[in-house]
Each structure stands twice: as C-alpha cells, then as structure tokens.
PDB file of C-alpha atoms and ligand atoms in Angstrom:
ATOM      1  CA  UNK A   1     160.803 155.283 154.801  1.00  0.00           C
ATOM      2  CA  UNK A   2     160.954 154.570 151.235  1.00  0.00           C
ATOM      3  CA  UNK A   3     159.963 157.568 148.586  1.00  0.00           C
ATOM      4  CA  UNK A   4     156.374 157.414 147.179  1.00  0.00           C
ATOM      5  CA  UNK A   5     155.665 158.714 143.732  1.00  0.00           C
ATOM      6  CA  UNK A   6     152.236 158.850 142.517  1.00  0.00           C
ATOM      7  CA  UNK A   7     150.970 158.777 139.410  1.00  0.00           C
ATOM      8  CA  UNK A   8     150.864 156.876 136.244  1.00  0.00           C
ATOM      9  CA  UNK A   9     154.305 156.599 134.327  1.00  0.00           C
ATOM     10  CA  UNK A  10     151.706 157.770 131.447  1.00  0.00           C
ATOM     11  CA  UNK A  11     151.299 161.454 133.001  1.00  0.00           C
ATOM     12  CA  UNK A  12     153.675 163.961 134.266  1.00  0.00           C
ATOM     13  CA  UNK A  13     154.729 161.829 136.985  1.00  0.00           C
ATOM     14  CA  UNK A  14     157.393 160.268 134.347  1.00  0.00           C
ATOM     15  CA  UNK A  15     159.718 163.489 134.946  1.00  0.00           C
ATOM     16  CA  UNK A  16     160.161 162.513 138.689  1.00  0.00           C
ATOM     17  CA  UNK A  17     160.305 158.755 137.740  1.00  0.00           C
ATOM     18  CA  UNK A  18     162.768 159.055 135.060  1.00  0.00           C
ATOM     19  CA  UNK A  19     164.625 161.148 137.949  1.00  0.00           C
ATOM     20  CA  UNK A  20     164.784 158.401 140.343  1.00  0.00           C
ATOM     21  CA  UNK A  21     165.729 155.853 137.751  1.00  0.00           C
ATOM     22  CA  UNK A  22     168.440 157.719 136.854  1.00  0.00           C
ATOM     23  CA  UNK A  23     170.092 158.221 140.274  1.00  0.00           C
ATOM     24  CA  UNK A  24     169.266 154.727 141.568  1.00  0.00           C
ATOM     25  CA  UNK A  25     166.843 155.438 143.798  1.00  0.00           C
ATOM     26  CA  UNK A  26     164.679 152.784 145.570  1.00  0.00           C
ATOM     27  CA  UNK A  27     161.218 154.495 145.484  1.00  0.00           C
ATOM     28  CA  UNK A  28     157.237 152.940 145.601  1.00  0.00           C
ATOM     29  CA  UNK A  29     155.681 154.143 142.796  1.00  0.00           C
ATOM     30  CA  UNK A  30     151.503 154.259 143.228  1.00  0.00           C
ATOM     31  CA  UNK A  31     150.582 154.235 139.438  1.00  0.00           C
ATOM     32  CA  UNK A  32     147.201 156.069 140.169  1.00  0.00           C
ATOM     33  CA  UNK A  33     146.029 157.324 136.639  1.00  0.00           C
ATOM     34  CA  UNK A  34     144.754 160.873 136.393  1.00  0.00           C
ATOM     35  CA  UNK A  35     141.148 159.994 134.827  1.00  0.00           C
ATOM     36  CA  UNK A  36     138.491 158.447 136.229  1.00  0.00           C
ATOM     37  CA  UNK A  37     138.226 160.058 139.576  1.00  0.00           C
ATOM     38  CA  UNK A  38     141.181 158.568 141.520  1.00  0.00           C
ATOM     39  CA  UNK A  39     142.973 162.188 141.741  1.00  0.00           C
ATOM     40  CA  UNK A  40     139.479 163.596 143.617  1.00  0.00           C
ATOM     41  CA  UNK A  41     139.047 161.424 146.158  1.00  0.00           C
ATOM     42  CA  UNK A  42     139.246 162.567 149.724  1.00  0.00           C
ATOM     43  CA  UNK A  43     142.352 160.490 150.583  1.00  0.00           C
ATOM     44  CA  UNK A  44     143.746 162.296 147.397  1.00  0.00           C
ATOM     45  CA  UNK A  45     142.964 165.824 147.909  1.00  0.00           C
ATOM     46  CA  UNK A  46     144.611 165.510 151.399  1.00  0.00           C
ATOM     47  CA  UNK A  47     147.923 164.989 149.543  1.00  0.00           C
ATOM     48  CA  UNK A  48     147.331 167.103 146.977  1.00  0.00           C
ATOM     49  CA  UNK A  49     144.351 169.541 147.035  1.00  0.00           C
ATOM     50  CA  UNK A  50     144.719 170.621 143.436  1.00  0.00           C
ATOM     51  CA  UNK A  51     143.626 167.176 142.899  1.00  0.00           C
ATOM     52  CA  UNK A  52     146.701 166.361 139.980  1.00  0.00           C
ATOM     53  CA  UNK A  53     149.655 163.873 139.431  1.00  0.00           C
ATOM     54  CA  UNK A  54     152.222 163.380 140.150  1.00  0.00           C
ATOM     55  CA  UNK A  55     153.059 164.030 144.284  1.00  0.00           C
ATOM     56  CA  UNK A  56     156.243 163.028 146.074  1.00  0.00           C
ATOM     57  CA  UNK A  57     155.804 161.965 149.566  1.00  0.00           C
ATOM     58  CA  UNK A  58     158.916 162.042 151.297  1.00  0.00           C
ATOM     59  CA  UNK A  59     158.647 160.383 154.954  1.00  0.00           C
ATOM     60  CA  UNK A  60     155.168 163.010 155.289  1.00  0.00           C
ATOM     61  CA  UNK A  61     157.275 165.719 153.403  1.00  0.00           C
ATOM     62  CA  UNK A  62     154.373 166.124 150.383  1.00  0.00           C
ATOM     63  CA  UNK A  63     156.047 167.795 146.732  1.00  0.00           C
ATOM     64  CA  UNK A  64     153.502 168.612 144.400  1.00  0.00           C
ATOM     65  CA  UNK A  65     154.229 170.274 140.726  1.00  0.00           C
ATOM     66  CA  UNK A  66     156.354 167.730 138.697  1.00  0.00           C
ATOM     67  CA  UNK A  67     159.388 169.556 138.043  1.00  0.00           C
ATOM     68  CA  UNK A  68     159.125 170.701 141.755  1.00  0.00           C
ATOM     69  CA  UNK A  69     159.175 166.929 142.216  1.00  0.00           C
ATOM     70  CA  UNK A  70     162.598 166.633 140.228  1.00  0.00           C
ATOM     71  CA  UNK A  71     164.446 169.256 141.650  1.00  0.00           C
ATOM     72  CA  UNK A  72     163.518 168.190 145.394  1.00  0.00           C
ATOM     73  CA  UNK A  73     164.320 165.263 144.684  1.00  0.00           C
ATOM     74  CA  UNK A  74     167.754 165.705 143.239  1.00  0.00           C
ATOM     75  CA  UNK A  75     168.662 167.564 145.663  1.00  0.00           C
ATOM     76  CA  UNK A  76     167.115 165.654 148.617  1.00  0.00           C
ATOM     77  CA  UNK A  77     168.743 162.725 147.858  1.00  0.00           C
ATOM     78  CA  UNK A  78     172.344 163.536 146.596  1.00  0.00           C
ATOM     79  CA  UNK A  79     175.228 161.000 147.360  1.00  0.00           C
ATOM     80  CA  UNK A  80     178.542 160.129 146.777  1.00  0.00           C
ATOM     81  CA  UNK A  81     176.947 156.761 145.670  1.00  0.00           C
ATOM     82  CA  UNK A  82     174.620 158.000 143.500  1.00  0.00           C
ATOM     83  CA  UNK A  83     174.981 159.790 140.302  1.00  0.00           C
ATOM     84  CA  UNK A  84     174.819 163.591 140.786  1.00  0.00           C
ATOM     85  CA  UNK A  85     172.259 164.941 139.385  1.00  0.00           C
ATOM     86  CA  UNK A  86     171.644 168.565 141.133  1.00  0.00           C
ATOM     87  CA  UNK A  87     173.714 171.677 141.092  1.00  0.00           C
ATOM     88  CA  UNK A  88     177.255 171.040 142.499  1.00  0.00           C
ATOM     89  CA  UNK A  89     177.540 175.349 142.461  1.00  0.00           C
ATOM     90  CA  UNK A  90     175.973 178.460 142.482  1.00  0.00           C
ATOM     91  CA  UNK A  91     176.351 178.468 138.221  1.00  0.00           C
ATOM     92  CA  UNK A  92     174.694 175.224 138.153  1.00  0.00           C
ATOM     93  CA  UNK A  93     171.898 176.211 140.242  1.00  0.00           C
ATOM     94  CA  UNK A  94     171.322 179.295 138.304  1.00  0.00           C
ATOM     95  CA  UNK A  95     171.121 177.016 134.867  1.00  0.00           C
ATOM     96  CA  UNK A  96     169.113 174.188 136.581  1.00  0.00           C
ATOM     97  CA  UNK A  97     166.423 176.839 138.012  1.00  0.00           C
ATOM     98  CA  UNK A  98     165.959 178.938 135.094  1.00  0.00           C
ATOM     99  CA  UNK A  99     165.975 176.547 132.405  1.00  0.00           C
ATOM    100  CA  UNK A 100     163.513 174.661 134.557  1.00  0.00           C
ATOM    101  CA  UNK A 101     161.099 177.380 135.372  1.00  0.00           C
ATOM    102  CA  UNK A 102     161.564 178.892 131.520  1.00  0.00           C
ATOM    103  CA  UNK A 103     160.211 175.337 130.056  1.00  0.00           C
ATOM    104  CA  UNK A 104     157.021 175.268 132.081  1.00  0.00           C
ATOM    105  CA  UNK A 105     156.267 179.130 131.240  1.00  0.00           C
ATOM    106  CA  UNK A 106     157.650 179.026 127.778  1.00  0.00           C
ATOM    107  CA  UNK A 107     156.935 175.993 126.306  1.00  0.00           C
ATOM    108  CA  UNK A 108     155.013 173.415 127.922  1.00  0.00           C
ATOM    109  CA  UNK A 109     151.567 174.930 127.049  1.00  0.00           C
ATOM    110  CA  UNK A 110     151.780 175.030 123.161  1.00  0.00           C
ATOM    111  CA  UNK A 111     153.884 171.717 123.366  1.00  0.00           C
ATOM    112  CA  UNK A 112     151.125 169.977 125.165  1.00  0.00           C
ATOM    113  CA  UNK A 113     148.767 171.796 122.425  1.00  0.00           C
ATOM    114  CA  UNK A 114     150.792 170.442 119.722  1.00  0.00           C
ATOM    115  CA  UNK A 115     150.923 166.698 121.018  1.00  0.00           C
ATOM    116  CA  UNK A 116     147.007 166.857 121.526  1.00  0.00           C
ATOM    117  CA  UNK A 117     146.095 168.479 118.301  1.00  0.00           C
ATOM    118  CA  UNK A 118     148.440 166.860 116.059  1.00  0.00           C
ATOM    119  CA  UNK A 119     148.866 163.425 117.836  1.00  0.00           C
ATOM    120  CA  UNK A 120     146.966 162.190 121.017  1.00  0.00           C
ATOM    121  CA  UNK A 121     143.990 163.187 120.724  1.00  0.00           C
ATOM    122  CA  UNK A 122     141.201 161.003 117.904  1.00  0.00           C
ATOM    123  CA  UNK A 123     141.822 162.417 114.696  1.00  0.00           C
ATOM    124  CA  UNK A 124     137.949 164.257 114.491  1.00  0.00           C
ATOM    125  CA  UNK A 125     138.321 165.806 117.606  1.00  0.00           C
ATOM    126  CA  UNK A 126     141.965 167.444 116.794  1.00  0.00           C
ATOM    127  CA  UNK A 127     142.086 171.338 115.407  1.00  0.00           C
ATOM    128  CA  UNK A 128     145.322 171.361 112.735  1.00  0.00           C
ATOM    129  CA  UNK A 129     145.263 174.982 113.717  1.00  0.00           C
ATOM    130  CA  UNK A 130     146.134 174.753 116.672  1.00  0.00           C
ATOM    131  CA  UNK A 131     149.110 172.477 116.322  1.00  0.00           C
ATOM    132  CA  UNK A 132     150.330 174.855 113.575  1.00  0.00           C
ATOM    133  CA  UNK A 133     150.085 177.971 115.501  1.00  0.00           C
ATOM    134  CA  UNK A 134     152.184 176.128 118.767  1.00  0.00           C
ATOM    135  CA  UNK A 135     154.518 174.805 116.434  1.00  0.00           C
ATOM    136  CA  UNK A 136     154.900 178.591 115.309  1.00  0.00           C
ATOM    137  CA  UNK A 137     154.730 179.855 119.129  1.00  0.00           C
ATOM    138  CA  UNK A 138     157.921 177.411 120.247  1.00  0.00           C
ATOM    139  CA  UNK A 139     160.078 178.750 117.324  1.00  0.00           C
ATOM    140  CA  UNK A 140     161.244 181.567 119.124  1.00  0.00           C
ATOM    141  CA  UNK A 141     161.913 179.917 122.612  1.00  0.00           C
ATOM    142  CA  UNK A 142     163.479 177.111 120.937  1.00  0.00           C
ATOM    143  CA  UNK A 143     165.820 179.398 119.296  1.00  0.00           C
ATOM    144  CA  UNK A 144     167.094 180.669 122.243  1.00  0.00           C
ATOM    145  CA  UNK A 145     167.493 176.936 123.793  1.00  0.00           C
ATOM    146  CA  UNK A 146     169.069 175.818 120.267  1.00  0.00           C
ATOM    147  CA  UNK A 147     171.665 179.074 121.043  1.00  0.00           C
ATOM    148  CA  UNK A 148     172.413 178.298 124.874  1.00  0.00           C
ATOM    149  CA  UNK A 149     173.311 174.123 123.547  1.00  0.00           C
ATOM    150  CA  UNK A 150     175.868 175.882 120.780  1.00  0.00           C
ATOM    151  CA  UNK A 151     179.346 174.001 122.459  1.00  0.00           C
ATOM    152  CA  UNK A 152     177.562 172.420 125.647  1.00  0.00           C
ATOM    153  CA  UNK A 153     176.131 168.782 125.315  1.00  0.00           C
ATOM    154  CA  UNK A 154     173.842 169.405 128.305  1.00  0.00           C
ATOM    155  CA  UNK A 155     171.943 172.233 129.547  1.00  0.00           C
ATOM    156  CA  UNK A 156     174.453 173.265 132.663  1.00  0.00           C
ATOM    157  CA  UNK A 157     177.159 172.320 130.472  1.00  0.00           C
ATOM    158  CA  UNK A 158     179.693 168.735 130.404  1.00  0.00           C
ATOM    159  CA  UNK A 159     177.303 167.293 132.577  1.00  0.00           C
ATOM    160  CA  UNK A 160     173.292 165.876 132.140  1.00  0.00           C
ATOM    161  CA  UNK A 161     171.707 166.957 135.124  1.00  0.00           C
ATOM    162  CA  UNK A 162     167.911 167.669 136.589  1.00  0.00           C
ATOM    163  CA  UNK A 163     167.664 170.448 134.404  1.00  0.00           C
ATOM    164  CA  UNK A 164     167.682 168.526 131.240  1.00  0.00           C
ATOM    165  CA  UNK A 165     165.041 165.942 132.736  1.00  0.00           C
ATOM    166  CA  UNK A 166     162.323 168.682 133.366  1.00  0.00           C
ATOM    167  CA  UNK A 167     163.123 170.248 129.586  1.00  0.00           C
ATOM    168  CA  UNK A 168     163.235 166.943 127.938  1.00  0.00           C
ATOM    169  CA  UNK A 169     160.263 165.885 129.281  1.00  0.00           C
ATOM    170  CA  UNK A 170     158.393 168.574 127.851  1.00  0.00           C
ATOM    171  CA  UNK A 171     160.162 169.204 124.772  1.00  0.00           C
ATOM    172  CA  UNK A 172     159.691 165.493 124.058  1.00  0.00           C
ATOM    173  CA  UNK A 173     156.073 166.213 123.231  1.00  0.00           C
ATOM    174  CA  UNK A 174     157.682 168.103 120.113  1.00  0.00           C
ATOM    175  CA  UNK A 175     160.128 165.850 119.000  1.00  0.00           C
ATOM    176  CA  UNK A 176     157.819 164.881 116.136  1.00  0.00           C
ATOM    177  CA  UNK A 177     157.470 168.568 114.895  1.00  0.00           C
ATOM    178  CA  UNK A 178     159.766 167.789 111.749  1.00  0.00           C
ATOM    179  CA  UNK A 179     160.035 171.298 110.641  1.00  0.00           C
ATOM    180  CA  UNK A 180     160.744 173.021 114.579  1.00  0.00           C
ATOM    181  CA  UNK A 181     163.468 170.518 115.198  1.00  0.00           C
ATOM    182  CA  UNK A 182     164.991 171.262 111.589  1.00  0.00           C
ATOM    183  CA  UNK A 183     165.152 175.049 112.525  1.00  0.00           C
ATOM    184  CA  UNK A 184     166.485 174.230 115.826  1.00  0.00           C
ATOM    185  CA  UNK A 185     169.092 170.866 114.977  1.00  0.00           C
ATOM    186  CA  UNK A 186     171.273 171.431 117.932  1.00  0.00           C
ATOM    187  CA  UNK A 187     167.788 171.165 119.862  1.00  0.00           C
ATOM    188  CA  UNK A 188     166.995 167.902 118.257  1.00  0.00           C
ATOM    189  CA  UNK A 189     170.622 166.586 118.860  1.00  0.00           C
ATOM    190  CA  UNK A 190     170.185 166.999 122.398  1.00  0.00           C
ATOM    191  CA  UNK A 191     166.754 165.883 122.842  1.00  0.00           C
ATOM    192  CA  UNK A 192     167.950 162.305 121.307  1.00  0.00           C
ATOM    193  CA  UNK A 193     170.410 162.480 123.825  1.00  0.00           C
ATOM    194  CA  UNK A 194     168.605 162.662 126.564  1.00  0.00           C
ATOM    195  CA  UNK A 195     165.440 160.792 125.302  1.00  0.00           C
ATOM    196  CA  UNK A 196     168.034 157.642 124.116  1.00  0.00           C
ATOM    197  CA  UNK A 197     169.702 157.456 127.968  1.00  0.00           C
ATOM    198  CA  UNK A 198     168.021 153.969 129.972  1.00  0.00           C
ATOM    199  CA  UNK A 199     166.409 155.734 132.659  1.00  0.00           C
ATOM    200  CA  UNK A 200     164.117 157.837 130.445  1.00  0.00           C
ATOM    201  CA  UNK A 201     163.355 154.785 128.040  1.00  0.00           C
ATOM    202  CA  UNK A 202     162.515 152.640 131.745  1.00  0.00           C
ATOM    203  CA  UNK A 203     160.292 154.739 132.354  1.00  0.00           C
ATOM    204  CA  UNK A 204     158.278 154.485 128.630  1.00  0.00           C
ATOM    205  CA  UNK A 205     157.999 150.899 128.926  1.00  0.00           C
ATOM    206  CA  UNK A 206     156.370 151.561 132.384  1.00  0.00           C
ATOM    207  CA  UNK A 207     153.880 154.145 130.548  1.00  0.00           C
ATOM    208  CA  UNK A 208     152.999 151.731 127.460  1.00  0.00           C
ATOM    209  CA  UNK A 209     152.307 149.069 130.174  1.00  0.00           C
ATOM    210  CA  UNK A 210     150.093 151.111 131.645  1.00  0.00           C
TER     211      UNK A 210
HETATM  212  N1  GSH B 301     151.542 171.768 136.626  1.00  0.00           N
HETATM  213  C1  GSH B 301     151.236 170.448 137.104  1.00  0.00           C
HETATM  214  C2  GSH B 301     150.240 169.807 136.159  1.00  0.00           C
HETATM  215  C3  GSH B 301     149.831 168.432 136.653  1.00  0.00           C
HETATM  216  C4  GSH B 301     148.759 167.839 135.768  1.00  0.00           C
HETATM  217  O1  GSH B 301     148.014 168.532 135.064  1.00  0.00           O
HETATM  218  N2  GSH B 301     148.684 166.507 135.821  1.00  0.00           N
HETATM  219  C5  GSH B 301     147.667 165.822 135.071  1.00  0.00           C
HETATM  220  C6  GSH B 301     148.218 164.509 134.519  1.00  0.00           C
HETATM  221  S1  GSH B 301     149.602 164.806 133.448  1.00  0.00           S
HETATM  222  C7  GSH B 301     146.514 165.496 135.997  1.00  0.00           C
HETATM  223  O2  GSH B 301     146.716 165.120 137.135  1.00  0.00           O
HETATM  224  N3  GSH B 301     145.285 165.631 135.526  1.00  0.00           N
HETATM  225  C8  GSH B 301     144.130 165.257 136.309  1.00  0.00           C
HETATM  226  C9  GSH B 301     143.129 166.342 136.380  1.00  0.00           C
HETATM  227  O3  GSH B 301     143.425 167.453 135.916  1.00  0.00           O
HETATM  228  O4  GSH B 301     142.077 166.100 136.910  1.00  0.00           O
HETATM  229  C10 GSH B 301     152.527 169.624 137.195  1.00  0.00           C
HETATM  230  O5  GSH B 301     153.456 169.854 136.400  1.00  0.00           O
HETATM  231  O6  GSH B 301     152.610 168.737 138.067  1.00  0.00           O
END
C-alpha cells in the first residue's frame, strides 16, 4: 500500500513531504489544510487524536509529530535504490536524533514567533516585540549550530541527511532575520544549501498552490 501523508504542503506536513521527494518515494499526499475544521472531525481524530497535521499512515502504521514523520520515514523506507537519507551508523544516529530533537525544543517556538510577528501574520495584529525578543532568544542556539557546521557542509557531516530536513524546515522560518543569520554566516550558508536543493523547492510550489 502506497504511503499517505496528510496535510497541506502549507503546514508542517512539508518536512515529511520534502522527505519523500527527496528519496523518490511514491506517496498519496491528502492536502487537508489545518483551519477550518478538517483536523477535528471524527474520521480525523481517529488518526490523530491531537487533532494536527501532518500524519503518516504507513499500511495502518499511523506517525504523528512531523519530524517523527521524517525520521520514520527515512528509516522505514531505506534502499539501495533510493538516496540514503537516515543514519548509516551509530555516529550518524546520534547527530540525526539530537540535532532533531534540539530544533523542536530549542528553536522552533521563537522561530515560529518570529515568522508570525514579523511576517505572516496582518501587519495590525503583529507585536514587533515579540519578533525582536525571538530573534534575541535563537542567538544563542544558533551559535552553537553555526559552531557544530565549522568544516562540515551538513549536519552529520559530508553527507545531507534527515537531520538537516527537520532543522531546515524550522530554521527556514528565520532565514529572513538579516541580523541572526549575519551573526551566525556559516548558519545561513547552510540553510541556502539545503533550502536551494529540488526536493525542498517541490514542495514550495505545492504550498503556494495551495
Ligand atoms: N508538534 C506538532 C505540531 C503540529 C501542528 O501544530 N500542526 C498545525 C499545522 S502546521 C496544525 O495542525 N494546526 C491545527 C490546529 O492546531 O488545530 C508537529 O510538529 O507535528
């Protein structure tokens, strides 16, 4: 049975679709959006009872949490055919899982505070505060990220892998935060890496469509 991703490409669900884009994978993707009630209806909540995007559903095998999504999926469907993107050793896995769980609990909340307040959301309704003080709150994780990139390209080292899918996809909310990404250039190098590859910009077209 073919992989089904939920969610609009305009949501979270782009870290598992730019996932499966990059390794090839044939997938159905249900673009349900997350407003408007389609993410609490009954047939939802049975898939996913916290009632968000995205979900995987793998043959009946249901992944919730996006970069859960990514890493199951990397792993779940390695191949010799298809480019590898999970752990290939035990150093691997160690970069792949911490720099994964280290994004989501040390960046993604003031990055998703910065793209509201100083982007998204209609200019009345945004607080310039708030986008200043996350800008000042990701200085000192994005330090340590700008440190660990000093003589690696990618995050577990020669080679771009799952791990710099579920940072990029949050740090991409920042890549407009001129003065972070000047403090942190080895951090904006890599971000254009990763955000230039075909697979990631796929999946943009599929969210501006939406
Ligand atoms: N930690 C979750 C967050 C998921 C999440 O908040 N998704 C949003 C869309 S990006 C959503 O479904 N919102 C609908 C709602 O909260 O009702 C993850 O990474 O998957």
């Amino acid at each position: 049975m073919t992989v089904k991703i939920y969610g609009t490409a305009a949501s979270r669900a782009a870290r598992p679709l730019w996932l499966v884009h990059e390794m090839g994978l044939t997938h159905e993707h249900i673009p349900l959006p997350y407003a408007g009630g389609a993410t609490r209806t009954p047939e939802f909540l049975a898939i996913n009872p916290n009632g968000r995007i995205p979900v995987v559903d793998d043959d009946g095998v249901l992944v919730w949490e996006s970069m859960a999504c990514v890493l199951y999926l990397a792993e779940r469907f390695k191949t010799p055919d298809a480019p590898l993107l999970a752990a290939q050793n035990h150093a691997e896995q160690a970069e792949i899982l911490r720099w994964s769980f280290w994004v989501v609990t040390e960046c993604e909340k003031d990055a998703l505070a910065f793209l509201m307040h100083r982007i998204m959301m209609p200019a009345d309704r945004r607080k310039p505060q708030l986008a200043d003080d996350a800008e000042r709150h990701l200085l000192t994780p994005l330090r340590v990220l700008d440190q660990h990139l000093q003589g690696r390209p990618y995050l577990a080292g020669e080679r771009f892998t799952a791990a710099d899918i579920c940072v990029a996809s949050v740090l991409a909310w920042v890549q407009g935060a001129a003065s972070l990404m000047a403090q942190c250039p080895r951090v904006d190098e890599w971000l254009k890496r990763c955000l230039s590859r075909p697979a990631y910009r796929t999946v943009r077209l599929l969210a501006k469509s939406a």
